[in-house]
Short mmCIF file of N, CA and C in Angstrom, two decimals:
data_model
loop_
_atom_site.label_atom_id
_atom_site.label_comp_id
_atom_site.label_asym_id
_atom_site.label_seq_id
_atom_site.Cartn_x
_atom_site.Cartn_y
_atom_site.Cartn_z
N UNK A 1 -16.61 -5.79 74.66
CA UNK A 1 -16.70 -6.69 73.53
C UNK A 1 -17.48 -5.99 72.43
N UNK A 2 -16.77 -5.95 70.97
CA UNK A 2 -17.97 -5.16 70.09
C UNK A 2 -19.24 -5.99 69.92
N UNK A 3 -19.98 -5.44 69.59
CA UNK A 3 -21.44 -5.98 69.41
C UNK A 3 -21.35 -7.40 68.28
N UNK A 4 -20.52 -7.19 67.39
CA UNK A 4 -20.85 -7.87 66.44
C UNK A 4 -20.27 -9.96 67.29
N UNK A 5 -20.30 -10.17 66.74
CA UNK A 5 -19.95 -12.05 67.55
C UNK A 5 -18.39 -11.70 67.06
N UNK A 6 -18.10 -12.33 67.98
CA UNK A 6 -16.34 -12.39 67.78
C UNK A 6 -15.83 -13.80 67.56
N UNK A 7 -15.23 -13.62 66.50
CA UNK A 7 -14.58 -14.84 66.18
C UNK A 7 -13.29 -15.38 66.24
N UNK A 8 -12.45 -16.53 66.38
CA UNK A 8 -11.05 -16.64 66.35
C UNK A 8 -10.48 -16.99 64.59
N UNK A 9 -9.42 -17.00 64.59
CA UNK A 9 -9.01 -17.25 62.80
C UNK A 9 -9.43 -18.72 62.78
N UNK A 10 -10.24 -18.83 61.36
CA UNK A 10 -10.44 -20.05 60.62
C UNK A 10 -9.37 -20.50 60.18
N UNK A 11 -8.85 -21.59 60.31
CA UNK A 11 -8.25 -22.44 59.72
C UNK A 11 -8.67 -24.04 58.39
N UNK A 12 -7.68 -24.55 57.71
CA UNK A 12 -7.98 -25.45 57.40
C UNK A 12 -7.03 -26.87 57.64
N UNK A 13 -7.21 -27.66 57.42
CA UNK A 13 -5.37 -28.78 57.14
C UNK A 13 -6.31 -29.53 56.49
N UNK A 14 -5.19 -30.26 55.40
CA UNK A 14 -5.46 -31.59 54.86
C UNK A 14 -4.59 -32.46 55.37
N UNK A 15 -4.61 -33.49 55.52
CA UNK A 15 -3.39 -34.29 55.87
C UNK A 15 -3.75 -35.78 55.28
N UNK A 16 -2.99 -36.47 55.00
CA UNK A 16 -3.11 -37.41 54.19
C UNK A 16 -2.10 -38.67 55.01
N UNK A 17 -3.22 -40.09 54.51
CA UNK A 17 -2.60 -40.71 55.04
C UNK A 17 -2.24 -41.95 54.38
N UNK A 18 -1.33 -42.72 54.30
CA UNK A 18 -1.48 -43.80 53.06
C UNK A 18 -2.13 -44.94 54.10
N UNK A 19 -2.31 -46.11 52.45
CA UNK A 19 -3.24 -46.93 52.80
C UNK A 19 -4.98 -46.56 52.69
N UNK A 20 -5.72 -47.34 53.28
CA UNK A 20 -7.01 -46.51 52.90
C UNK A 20 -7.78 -46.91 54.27
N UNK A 21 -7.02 -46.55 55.23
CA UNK A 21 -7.74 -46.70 56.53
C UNK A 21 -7.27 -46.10 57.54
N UNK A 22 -8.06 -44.91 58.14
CA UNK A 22 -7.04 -44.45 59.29
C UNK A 22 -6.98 -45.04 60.72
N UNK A 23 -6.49 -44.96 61.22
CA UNK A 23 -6.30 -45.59 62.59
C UNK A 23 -6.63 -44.73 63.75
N UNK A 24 -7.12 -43.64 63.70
CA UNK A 24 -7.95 -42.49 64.64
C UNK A 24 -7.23 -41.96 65.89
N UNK A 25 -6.03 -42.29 65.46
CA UNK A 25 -5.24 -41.15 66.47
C UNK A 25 -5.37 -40.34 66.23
N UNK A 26 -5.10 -39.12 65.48
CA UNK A 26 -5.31 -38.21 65.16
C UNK A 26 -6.57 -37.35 64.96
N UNK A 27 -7.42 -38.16 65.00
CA UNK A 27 -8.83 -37.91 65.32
C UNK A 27 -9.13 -37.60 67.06
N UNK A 28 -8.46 -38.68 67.37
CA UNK A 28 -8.48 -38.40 69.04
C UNK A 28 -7.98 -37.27 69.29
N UNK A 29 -6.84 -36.72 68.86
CA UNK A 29 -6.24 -36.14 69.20
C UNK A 29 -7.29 -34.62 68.91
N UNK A 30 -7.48 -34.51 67.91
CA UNK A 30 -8.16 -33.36 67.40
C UNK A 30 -9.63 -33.24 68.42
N UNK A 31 -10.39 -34.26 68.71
CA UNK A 31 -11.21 -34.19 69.98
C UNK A 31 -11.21 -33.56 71.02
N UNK A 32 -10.09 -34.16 71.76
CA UNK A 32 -9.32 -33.48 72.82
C UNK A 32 -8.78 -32.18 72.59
N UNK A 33 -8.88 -31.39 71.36
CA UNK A 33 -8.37 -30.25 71.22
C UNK A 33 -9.83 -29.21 71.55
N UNK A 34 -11.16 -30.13 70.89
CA UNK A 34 -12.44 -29.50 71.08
C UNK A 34 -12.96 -29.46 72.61
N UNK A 35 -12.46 -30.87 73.00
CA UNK A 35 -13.40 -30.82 74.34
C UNK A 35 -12.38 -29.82 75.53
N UNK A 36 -10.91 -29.62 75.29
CA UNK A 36 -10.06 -28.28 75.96
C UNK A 36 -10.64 -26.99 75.47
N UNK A 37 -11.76 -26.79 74.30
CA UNK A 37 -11.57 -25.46 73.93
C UNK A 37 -10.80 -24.93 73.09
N UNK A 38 -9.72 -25.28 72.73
CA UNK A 38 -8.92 -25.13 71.80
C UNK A 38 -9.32 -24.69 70.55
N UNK A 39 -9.77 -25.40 69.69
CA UNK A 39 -10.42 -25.38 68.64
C UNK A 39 -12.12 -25.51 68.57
N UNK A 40 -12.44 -25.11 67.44
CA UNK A 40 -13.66 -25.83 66.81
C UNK A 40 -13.95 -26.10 65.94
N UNK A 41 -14.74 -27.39 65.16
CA UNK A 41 -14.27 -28.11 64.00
C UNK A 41 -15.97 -27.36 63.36
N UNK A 42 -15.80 -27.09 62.23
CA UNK A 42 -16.85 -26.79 61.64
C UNK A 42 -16.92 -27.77 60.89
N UNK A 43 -15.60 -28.36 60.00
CA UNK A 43 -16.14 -29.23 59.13
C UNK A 43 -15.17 -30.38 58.85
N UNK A 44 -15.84 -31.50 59.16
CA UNK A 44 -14.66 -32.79 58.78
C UNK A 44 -15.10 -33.72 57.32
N UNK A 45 -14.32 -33.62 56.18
CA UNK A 45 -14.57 -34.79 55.31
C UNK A 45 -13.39 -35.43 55.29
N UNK A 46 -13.61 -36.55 54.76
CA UNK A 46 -12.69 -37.56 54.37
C UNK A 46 -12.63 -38.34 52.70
N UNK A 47 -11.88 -37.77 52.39
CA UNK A 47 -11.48 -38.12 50.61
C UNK A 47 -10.71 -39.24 50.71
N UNK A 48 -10.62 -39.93 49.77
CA UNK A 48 -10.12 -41.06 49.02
C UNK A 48 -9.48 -41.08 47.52
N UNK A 49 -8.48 -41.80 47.66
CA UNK A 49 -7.65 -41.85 46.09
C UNK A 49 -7.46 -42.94 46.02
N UNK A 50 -8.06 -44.00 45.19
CA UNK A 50 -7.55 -45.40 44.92
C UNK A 50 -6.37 -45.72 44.40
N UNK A 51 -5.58 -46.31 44.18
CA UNK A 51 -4.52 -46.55 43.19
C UNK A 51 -4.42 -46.37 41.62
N UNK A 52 -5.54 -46.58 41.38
CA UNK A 52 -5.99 -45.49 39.75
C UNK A 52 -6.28 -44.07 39.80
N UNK A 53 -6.26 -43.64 41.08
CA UNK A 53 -6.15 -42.36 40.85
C UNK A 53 -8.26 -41.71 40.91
N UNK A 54 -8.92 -42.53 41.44
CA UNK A 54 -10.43 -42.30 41.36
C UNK A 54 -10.55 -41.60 42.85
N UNK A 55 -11.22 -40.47 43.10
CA UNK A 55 -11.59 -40.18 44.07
C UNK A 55 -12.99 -40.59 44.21
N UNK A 56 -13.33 -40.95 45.85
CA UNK A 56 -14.09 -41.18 46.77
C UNK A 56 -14.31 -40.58 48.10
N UNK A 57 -15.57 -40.08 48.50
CA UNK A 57 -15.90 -39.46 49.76
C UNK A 57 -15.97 -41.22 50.70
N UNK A 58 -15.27 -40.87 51.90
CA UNK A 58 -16.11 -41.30 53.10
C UNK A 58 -17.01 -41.15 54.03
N UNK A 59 -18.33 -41.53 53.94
CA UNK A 59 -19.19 -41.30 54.37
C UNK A 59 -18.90 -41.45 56.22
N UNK A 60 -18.48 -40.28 56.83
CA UNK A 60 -18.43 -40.33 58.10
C UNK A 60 -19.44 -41.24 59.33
N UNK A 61 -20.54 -40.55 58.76
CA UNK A 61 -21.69 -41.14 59.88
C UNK A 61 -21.88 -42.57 59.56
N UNK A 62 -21.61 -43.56 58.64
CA UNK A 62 -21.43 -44.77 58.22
C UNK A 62 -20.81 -45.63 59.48
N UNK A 63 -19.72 -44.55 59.58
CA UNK A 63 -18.30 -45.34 60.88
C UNK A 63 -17.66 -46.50 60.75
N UNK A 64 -17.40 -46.58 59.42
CA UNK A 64 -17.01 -47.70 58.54
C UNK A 64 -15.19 -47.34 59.52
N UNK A 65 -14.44 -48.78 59.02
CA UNK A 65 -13.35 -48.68 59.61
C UNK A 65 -12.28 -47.65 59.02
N UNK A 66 -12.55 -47.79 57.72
CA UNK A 66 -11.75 -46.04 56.86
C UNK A 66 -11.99 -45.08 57.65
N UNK A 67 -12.94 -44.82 58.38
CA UNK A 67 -13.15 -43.10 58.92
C UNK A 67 -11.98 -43.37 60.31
N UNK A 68 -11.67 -43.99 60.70
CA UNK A 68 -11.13 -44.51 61.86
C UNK A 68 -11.93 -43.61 63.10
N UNK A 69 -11.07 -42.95 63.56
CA UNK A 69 -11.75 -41.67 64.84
C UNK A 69 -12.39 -40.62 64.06
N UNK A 70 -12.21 -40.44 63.26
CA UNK A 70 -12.92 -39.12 62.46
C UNK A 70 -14.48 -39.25 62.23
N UNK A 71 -15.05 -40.72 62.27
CA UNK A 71 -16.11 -40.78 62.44
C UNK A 71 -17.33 -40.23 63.77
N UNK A 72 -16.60 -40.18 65.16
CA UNK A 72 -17.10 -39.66 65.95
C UNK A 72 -17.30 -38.12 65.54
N UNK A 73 -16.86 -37.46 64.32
CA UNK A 73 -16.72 -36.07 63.71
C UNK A 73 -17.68 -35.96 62.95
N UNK A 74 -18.57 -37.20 62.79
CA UNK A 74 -19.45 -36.92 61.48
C UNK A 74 -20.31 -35.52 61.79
N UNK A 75 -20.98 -35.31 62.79
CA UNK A 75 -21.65 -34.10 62.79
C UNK A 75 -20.95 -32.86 62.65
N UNK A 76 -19.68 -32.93 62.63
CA UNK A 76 -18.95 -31.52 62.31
C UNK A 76 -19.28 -31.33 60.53
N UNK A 77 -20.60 -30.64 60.48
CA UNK A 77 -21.06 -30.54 59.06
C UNK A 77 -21.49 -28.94 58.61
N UNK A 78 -20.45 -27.93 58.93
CA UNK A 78 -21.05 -26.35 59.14
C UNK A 78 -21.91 -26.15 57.72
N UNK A 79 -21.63 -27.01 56.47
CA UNK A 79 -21.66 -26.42 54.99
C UNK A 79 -21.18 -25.64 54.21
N UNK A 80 -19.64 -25.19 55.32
CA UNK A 80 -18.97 -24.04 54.69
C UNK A 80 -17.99 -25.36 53.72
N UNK A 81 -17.80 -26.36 53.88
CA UNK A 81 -16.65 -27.26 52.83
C UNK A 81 -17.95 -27.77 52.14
N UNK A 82 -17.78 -28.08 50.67
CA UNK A 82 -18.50 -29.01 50.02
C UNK A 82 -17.42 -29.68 49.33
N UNK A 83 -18.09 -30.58 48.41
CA UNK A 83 -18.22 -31.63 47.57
C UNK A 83 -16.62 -31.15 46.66
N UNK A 84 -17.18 -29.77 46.33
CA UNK A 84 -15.97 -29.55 44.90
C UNK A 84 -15.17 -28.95 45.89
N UNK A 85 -15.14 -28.66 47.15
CA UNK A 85 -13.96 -28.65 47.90
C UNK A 85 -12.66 -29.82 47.95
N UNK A 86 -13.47 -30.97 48.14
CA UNK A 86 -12.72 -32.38 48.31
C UNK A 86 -12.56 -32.73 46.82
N UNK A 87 -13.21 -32.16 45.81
CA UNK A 87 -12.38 -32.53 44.54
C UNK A 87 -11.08 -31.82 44.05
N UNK A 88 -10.91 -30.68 44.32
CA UNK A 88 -10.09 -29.98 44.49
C UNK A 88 -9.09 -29.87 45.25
N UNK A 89 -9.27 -30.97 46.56
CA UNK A 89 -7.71 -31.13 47.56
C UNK A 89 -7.53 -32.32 46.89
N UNK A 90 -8.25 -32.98 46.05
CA UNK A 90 -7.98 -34.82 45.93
C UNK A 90 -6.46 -34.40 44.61
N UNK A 91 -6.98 -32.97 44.33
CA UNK A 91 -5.40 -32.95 43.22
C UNK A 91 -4.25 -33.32 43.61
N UNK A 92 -4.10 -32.78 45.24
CA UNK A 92 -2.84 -32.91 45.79
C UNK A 92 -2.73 -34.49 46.41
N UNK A 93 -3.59 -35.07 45.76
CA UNK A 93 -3.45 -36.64 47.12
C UNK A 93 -2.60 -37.09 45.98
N UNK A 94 -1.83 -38.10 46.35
CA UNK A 94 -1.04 -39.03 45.73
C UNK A 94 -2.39 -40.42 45.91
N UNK A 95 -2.33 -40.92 44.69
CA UNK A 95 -3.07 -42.29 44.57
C UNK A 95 -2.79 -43.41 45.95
N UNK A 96 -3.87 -43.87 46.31
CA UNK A 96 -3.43 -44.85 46.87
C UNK A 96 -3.64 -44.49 48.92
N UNK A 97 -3.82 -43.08 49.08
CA UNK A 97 -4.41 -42.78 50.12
C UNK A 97 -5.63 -42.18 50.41
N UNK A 98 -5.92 -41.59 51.86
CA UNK A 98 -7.31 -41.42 52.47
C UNK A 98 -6.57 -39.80 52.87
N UNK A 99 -7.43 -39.13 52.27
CA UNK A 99 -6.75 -37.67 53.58
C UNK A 99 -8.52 -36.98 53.77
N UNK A 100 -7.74 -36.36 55.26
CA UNK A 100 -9.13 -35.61 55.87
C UNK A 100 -8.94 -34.28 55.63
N UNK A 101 -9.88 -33.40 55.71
CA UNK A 101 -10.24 -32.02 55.37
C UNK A 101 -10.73 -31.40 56.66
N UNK A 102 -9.76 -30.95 57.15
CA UNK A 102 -10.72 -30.13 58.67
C UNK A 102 -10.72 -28.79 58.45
N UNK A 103 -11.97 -28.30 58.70
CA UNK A 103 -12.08 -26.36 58.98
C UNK A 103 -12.05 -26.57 60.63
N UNK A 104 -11.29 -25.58 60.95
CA UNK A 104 -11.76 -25.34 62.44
C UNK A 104 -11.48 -24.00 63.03
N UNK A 105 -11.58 -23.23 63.65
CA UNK A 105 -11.64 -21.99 64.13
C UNK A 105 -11.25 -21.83 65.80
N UNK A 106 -10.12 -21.41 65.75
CA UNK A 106 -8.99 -21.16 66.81
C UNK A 106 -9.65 -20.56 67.67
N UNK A 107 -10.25 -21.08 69.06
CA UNK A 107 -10.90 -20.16 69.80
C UNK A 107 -10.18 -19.90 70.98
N UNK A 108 -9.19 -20.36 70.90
CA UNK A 108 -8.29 -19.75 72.05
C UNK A 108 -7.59 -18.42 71.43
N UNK A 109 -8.21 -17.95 70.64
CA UNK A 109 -7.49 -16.23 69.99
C UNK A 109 -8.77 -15.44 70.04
N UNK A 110 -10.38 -15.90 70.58
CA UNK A 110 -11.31 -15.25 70.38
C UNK A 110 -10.92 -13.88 71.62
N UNK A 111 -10.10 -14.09 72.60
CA UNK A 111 -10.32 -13.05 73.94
C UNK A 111 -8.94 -11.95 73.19
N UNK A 112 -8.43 -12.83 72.62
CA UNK A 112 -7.42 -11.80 72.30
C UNK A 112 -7.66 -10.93 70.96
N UNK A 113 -8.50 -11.34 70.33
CA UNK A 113 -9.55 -11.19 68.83
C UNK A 113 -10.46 -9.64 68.98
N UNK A 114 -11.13 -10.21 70.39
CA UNK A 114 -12.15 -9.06 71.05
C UNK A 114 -11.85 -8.14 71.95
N UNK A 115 -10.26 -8.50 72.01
CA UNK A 115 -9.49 -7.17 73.03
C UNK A 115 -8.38 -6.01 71.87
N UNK A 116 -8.07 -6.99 70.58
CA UNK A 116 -7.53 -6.20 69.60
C UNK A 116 -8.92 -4.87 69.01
N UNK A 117 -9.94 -5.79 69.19
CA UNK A 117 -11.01 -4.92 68.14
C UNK A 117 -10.59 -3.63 69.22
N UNK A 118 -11.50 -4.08 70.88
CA UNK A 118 -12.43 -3.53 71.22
C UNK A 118 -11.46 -2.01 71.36
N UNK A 119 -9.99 -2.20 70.67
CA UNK A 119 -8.62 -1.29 71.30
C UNK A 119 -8.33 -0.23 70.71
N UNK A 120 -9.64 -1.00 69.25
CA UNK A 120 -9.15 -0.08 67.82
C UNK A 120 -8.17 -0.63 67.03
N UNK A 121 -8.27 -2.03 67.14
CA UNK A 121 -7.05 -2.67 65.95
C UNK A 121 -7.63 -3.25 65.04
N UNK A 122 -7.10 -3.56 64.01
CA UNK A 122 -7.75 -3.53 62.48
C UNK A 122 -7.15 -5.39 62.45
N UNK A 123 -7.65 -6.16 61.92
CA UNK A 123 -6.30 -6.97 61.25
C UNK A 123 -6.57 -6.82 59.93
N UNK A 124 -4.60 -6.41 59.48
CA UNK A 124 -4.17 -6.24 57.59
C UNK A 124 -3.52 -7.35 57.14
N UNK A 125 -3.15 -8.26 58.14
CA UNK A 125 -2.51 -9.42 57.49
C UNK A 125 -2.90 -10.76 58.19
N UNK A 126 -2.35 -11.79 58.02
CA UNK A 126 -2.49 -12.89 58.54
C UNK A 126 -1.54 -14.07 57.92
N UNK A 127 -1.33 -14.93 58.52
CA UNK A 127 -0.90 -16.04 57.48
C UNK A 127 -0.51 -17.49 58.12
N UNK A 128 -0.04 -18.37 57.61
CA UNK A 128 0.12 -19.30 58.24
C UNK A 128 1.13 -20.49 57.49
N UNK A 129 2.29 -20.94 58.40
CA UNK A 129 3.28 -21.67 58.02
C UNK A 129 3.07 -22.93 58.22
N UNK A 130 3.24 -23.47 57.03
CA UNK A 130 2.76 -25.54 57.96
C UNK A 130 4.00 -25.85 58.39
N UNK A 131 3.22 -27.02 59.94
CA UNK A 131 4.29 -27.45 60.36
C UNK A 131 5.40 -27.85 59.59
N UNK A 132 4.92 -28.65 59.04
CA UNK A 132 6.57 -29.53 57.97
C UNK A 132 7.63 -28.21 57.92
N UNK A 133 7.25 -27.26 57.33
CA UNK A 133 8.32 -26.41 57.18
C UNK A 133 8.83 -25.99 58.29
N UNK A 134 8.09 -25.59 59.47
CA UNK A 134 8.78 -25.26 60.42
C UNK A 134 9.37 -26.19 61.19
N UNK A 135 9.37 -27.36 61.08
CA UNK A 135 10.29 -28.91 61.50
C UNK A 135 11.58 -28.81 60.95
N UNK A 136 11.46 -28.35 59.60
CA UNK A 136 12.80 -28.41 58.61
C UNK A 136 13.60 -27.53 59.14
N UNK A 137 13.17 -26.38 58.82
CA UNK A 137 14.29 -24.85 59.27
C UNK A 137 14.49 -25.26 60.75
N UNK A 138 13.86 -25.84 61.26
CA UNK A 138 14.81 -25.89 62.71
C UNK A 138 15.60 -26.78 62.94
N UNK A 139 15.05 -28.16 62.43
CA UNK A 139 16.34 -28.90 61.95
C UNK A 139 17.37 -28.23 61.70
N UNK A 140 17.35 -28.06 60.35
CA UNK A 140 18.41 -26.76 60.17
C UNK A 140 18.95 -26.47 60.54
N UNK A 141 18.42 -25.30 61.24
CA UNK A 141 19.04 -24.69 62.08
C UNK A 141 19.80 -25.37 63.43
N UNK A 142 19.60 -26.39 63.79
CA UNK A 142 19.30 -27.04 64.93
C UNK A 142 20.97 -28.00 64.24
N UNK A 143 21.17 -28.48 63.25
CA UNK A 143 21.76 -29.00 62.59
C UNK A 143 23.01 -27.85 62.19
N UNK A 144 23.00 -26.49 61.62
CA UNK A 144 24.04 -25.55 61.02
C UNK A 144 24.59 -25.36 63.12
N UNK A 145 23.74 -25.13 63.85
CA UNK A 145 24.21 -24.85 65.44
C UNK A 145 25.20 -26.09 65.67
N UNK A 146 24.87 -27.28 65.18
CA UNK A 146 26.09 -28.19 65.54
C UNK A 146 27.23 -27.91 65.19
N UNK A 147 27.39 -27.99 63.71
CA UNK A 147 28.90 -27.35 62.83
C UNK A 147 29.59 -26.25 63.82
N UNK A 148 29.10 -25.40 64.61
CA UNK A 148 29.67 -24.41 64.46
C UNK A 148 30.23 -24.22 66.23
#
């Protein structure tokens, strides 16, 4: 293992939900991704867009019914997301919903992370496709395979 701490790729998602209350499935779900190991959440906020278009933070540790499950997340607080982070995703909200902001860091790639270094591998690229798109093209695809 090199000396230095080994890390897996950071990630982010926004996801948005209408209405102004989540219902914490997806919160559960993201739990269960921490307590497998899977992931780790460095940082959870929760933004707000009223129907005028005003953004609002949800105060997690509150555990008001807006945070739905994401409130059990309130301590996921690394300080790597701030304030003008969530003003800056609230561009993409459409009025009228709640979306969350997760950082989290893929630690099921840390063994494979610290076996690329330790091999002499560099990483020059990286990247990442959101689901939605990869739902579509396989549709798609999944759809042009019928025709034919």
């Amino acid at each position: 293992m090199p000396e230095a701490e080994v890390h897996g790729p950071i990630d982010y998602i926004l996801i948005e939900f209408t209405g102004n209350r989540l219902t914490g499935r997806a919160a559960e779900e993201l739990v269960n991704l921490v307590e497998r190991g899977i992931v780790q959440v460095y940082d959870v906020m929760v933004v707000g867009k009223d129907a005028n278009g005003s953004v609002y933070w949800v105060d997690l540790a509150e555990g008001t019914g807006q945070a739905g499950g994401f409130a059990d997340l309130a301590g996921a607080r690394s300080g790597i997301l701030a304030e003008d982070d969530l003003l800056e995703v609230a561009d993409a909200m459409q009025p009228g919903t709640l979306a969350a902001l997760i950082l989290y860091e893929n630690t099921w790639a840390i063994p494979f992370v610290a076996a690329a270094l330790e091999s002499g591998g560099t990483l020059i690229g990286g990247g990442r496709i959101p689901a939605q798109d990869v739902m579509e093209v396989l549709d798609a695809l999944e759809s042009l395979e019928a025709t034919t």
